[in-house]
PDB file of C-alpha atoms in Angstrom:
ATOM      1  CA  ILE A 146       6.414 -20.540   9.506  1.00  0.00           C
ATOM      2  CA  TYR A 147       9.442 -22.672   9.050  1.00  0.00           C
ATOM      3  CA  ILE A 148       8.807 -23.239   5.416  1.00  0.00           C
ATOM      4  CA  ALA A 149       8.331 -19.527   4.841  1.00  0.00           C
ATOM      5  CA  HIS A 150      11.694 -18.840   6.583  1.00  0.00           C
ATOM      6  CA  ILE A 151      13.355 -21.269   4.056  1.00  0.00           C
ATOM      7  CA  ILE A 152      11.682 -19.686   1.121  1.00  0.00           C
ATOM      8  CA  ILE A 153      12.823 -16.319   2.217  1.00  0.00           C
ATOM      9  CA  LYS A 154      16.311 -17.295   2.932  1.00  0.00           C
ATOM     10  CA  SER A 155      16.532 -18.968  -0.477  1.00  0.00           C
ATOM     11  CA  CYS A 156      15.216 -15.857  -2.172  1.00  0.00           C
ATOM     12  CA  VAL A 157      17.703 -13.715  -0.355  1.00  0.00           C
ATOM     13  CA  MET A 158      20.571 -16.104  -1.410  1.00  0.00           C
ATOM     14  CA  ILE A 159      19.605 -15.790  -5.076  1.00  0.00           C
ATOM     15  CA  GLY A 160      19.131 -12.059  -4.896  1.00  0.00           C
ATOM     16  CA  LEU A 161      15.345 -12.093  -5.356  1.00  0.00           C
ATOM     17  CA  PRO A 162      13.697  -9.242  -3.350  1.00  0.00           C
ATOM     18  CA  VAL A 163      11.058 -10.971  -1.227  1.00  0.00           C
ATOM     19  CA  GLY A 164       8.752  -7.965  -1.638  1.00  0.00           C
ATOM     20  CA  ILE A 165       8.346  -8.803  -5.374  1.00  0.00           C
ATOM     21  CA  LEU A 166       6.439 -12.067  -4.332  1.00  0.00           C
ATOM     22  CA  ALA A 167       3.661  -9.935  -3.013  1.00  0.00           C
ATOM     23  CA  LEU A 168       3.564  -7.522  -5.940  1.00  0.00           C
ATOM     24  CA  GLN A 169       0.556  -9.240  -7.506  1.00  0.00           C
ATOM     25  CA  GLN A 170      -1.551  -8.817  -4.383  1.00  0.00           C
ATOM     26  CA  PHE A 171      -0.688  -5.084  -3.962  1.00  0.00           C
ATOM     27  CA  MET A 172      -1.114  -4.436  -7.687  1.00  0.00           C
ATOM     28  CA  CYS A 173      -4.569  -6.256  -7.720  1.00  0.00           C
ATOM     29  CA  PHE A 174      -5.875  -3.637  -5.342  1.00  0.00           C
ATOM     30  CA  PHE A 175      -4.910  -0.810  -7.539  1.00  0.00           C
ATOM     31  CA  ILE A 176      -5.513  -2.397 -10.871  1.00  0.00           C
ATOM     32  CA  GLY A 177      -9.104  -3.134  -9.830  1.00  0.00           C
ATOM     33  CA  THR A 178      -9.804   0.353  -8.548  1.00  0.00           C
ATOM     34  CA  ILE A 179      -7.952   2.998 -10.677  1.00  0.00           C
ATOM     35  CA  PRO A 180      -8.039   3.648 -14.444  1.00  0.00           C
ATOM     36  CA  TRP A 181      -6.071   1.233 -16.419  1.00  0.00           C
ATOM     37  CA  GLU A 182      -3.490   3.668 -17.745  1.00  0.00           C
ATOM     38  CA  ASP A 183      -2.864   4.731 -14.121  1.00  0.00           C
ATOM     39  CA  GLY A 184      -2.467   1.189 -13.004  1.00  0.00           C
ATOM     40  CA  LEU A 185       0.125   0.605 -15.765  1.00  0.00           C
ATOM     41  CA  LYS A 186       1.990   3.779 -14.669  1.00  0.00           C
ATOM     42  CA  VAL A 187       2.043   2.439 -11.148  1.00  0.00           C
ATOM     43  CA  LEU A 188       3.610  -0.724 -12.289  1.00  0.00           C
ATOM     44  CA  ASP A 189       6.137   1.161 -14.332  1.00  0.00           C
ATOM     45  CA  ILE A 190       7.098   3.194 -11.108  1.00  0.00           C
ATOM     46  CA  VAL A 191       7.270   0.018  -9.040  1.00  0.00           C
ATOM     47  CA  PHE A 192       9.717  -1.509 -11.446  1.00  0.00           C
ATOM     48  CA  HIS A 193      11.658   1.723 -11.639  1.00  0.00           C
ATOM     49  CA  SER A 194      11.635   2.856  -8.049  1.00  0.00           C
ATOM     50  CA  GLY A 195      10.379   0.142  -5.876  1.00  0.00           C
ATOM     51  CA  THR A 196       7.275  -0.434  -3.811  1.00  0.00           C
ATOM     52  CA  ASP A 197       7.449   2.794  -1.844  1.00  0.00           C
ATOM     53  CA  VAL A 198       5.004   4.140  -4.427  1.00  0.00           C
ATOM     54  CA  PHE A 199       2.191   2.140  -2.753  1.00  0.00           C
ATOM     55  CA  PHE A 200       2.301   4.395   0.349  1.00  0.00           C
ATOM     56  CA  PRO A 201       1.413   7.781  -1.422  1.00  0.00           C
ATOM     57  CA  ILE A 202      -1.082   6.064  -3.622  1.00  0.00           C
ATOM     58  CA  GLY A 203      -2.880   4.579  -0.669  1.00  0.00           C
ATOM     59  CA  LEU A 204      -3.005   7.912   1.043  1.00  0.00           C
ATOM     60  CA  ALA A 205      -4.286   9.532  -2.164  1.00  0.00           C
ATOM     61  CA  CYS A 206      -7.094   6.832  -2.223  1.00  0.00           C
ATOM     62  CA  LEU A 207      -8.115   7.572   1.246  1.00  0.00           C
ATOM     63  CA  HIS A 208      -7.802  11.358   0.625  1.00  0.00           C
ATOM     64  CA  LEU A 209     -10.088  11.211  -2.486  1.00  0.00           C
ATOM     65  CA  CYS A 210     -12.637   9.083  -0.648  1.00  0.00           C
ATOM     66  CA  GLU A 211     -12.380  11.133   2.683  1.00  0.00           C
ATOM     67  CA  GLU A 212     -16.010  12.442   2.590  1.00  0.00           C
ATOM     68  CA  GLU A 213     -17.512   8.980   1.877  1.00  0.00           C
ATOM     69  CA  ILE A 214     -15.313   7.476   4.518  1.00  0.00           C
ATOM     70  CA  LEU A 215     -16.115  10.001   7.186  1.00  0.00           C
ATOM     71  CA  SER A 216     -19.775   9.910   6.462  1.00  0.00           C
ATOM     72  CA  GLY A 217     -19.962   6.132   6.733  1.00  0.00           C
ATOM     73  CA  ASP A 218     -20.901   4.434   9.908  1.00  0.00           C
ATOM     74  CA  GLU A 219     -19.213   1.020   9.205  1.00  0.00           C
ATOM     75  CA  PRO A 220     -15.354   0.889   9.258  1.00  0.00           C
ATOM     76  CA  SER A 221     -15.470  -2.366   7.356  1.00  0.00           C
ATOM     77  CA  HIS A 222     -16.747  -0.578   4.273  1.00  0.00           C
ATOM     78  CA  VAL A 223     -13.641   1.492   3.641  1.00  0.00           C
ATOM     79  CA  ARG A 224     -12.178  -0.755   1.065  1.00  0.00           C
ATOM     80  CA  ASP A 225     -15.483  -1.008  -0.592  1.00  0.00           C
ATOM     81  CA  LEU A 226     -15.709   2.744  -0.763  1.00  0.00           C
ATOM     82  CA  ILE A 227     -12.292   3.024  -2.255  1.00  0.00           C
ATOM     83  CA  VAL A 228     -13.006   0.220  -4.868  1.00  0.00           C
ATOM     84  CA  LYS A 229     -16.309   1.857  -5.970  1.00  0.00           C
ATOM     85  CA  LYS A 230     -14.820   5.347  -6.266  1.00  0.00           C
ATOM     86  CA  GLN A 231     -14.585   6.390  -9.851  1.00  0.00           C
ATOM     87  CA  TYR A 232     -11.305   8.060 -10.226  1.00  0.00           C
ATOM     88  CA  LYS A 233     -10.633  10.208 -13.233  1.00  0.00           C
ATOM     89  CA  GLU A 234      -7.520   9.249 -15.270  1.00  0.00           C
ATOM     90  CA  GLY A 235      -4.515  10.942 -13.751  1.00  0.00           C
ATOM     91  CA  GLU A 236      -6.310  12.120 -10.664  1.00  0.00           C
ATOM     92  CA  LEU A 237      -4.996   9.541  -8.321  1.00  0.00           C
ATOM     93  CA  LEU A 238      -1.408   9.891  -9.361  1.00  0.00           C
ATOM     94  CA  GLU A 239      -1.445  13.622  -9.414  1.00  0.00           C
ATOM     95  CA  MET A 240      -2.788  13.537  -5.861  1.00  0.00           C
ATOM     96  CA  ALA A 241      -0.313  10.968  -4.713  1.00  0.00           C
ATOM     97  CA  PHE A 242       2.728  12.727  -5.969  1.00  0.00           C
ATOM     98  CA  SER A 243       1.827  16.382  -5.530  1.00  0.00           C
ATOM     99  CA  THR A 244       0.414  16.012  -2.047  1.00  0.00           C
ATOM    100  CA  TYR A 245       2.314  12.873  -0.589  1.00  0.00           C
ATOM    101  CA  GLY A 246       5.278  12.335  -2.852  1.00  0.00           C
ATOM    102  CA  GLY A 247       7.592  14.195  -0.648  1.00  0.00           C
ATOM    103  CA  LEU A 248       7.099  12.011   2.459  1.00  0.00           C
ATOM    104  CA  PRO A 249      10.452  10.908   3.936  1.00  0.00           C
ATOM    105  CA  TYR A 250      10.273   7.097   3.510  1.00  0.00           C
ATOM    106  CA  GLU A 251      13.006   6.547   6.191  1.00  0.00           C
ATOM    107  CA  LYS A 252      10.714   8.210   8.706  1.00  0.00           C
ATOM    108  CA  ILE A 253       7.641   6.163   7.536  1.00  0.00           C
ATOM    109  CA  ARG A 254       9.475   2.912   7.722  1.00  0.00           C
ATOM    110  CA  ALA A 255      10.676   3.818  11.396  1.00  0.00           C
ATOM    111  CA  MET A 256       7.111   4.506  12.290  1.00  0.00           C
ATOM    112  CA  VAL A 257       5.891   1.201  10.784  1.00  0.00           C
ATOM    113  CA  LYS A 258       8.566  -0.585  12.614  1.00  0.00           C
ATOM    114  CA  GLU A 259       7.709   1.076  15.900  1.00  0.00           C
ATOM    115  CA  GLU A 260       3.961   0.378  15.484  1.00  0.00           C
ATOM    116  CA  LYS A 261       4.796  -3.339  14.465  1.00  0.00           C
ATOM    117  CA  HIS A 262       6.940  -3.572  17.682  1.00  0.00           C
ATOM    118  CA  GLN A 263       4.168  -2.047  19.918  1.00  0.00           C
ATOM    119  CA  THR A 264       1.392  -4.346  18.356  1.00  0.00           C
ATOM    120  CA  LEU A 265       3.530  -7.425  18.843  1.00  0.00           C
ATOM    121  CA  GLU A 266       4.212  -6.428  22.364  1.00  0.00           C
ATOM    122  CA  LYS A 267       0.429  -5.937  22.965  1.00  0.00           C
ATOM    123  CA  LEU A 268      -0.258  -9.291  21.498  1.00  0.00           C
ATOM    124  CA  SER A 269       2.382 -11.045  23.554  1.00  0.00           C
ATOM    125  CA  THR A 270       1.077  -9.577  26.888  1.00  0.00           C
ATOM    126  CA  GLY A 271      -2.592 -10.150  25.811  1.00  0.00           C
ATOM    127  CA  ASP A 272      -3.454  -6.429  25.665  1.00  0.00           C
ATOM    128  CA  GLY A 273      -4.394  -6.278  22.041  1.00  0.00           C
TER     129      GLY A 273
END
């Protein structure tokens, strides 16, 4: 953990956004599951506007796989369902931005922060 702290501090000092270090992991998920052209558009949006694009795209993936997910009996298969889904070119991005593009990111970040706090609290008390 100490070495990660040093790396993060060093990145901040040189002005490198730490989130960019995880970009490949996030993009691998979408590159492997959506049409190539859409994956490139996602990458363009990330470079232009930042990683906030991952949230609406993730929601769109879940939305377009909703029937398969709800009919399944094993929660562990959700990722496999999303990966195996054959999206039409443009379908995922259209869903992401027409349905989920207007979500207030500040509120989403606040909810994530609160959920993280509650999870850490549960773990520290042994309830989670």
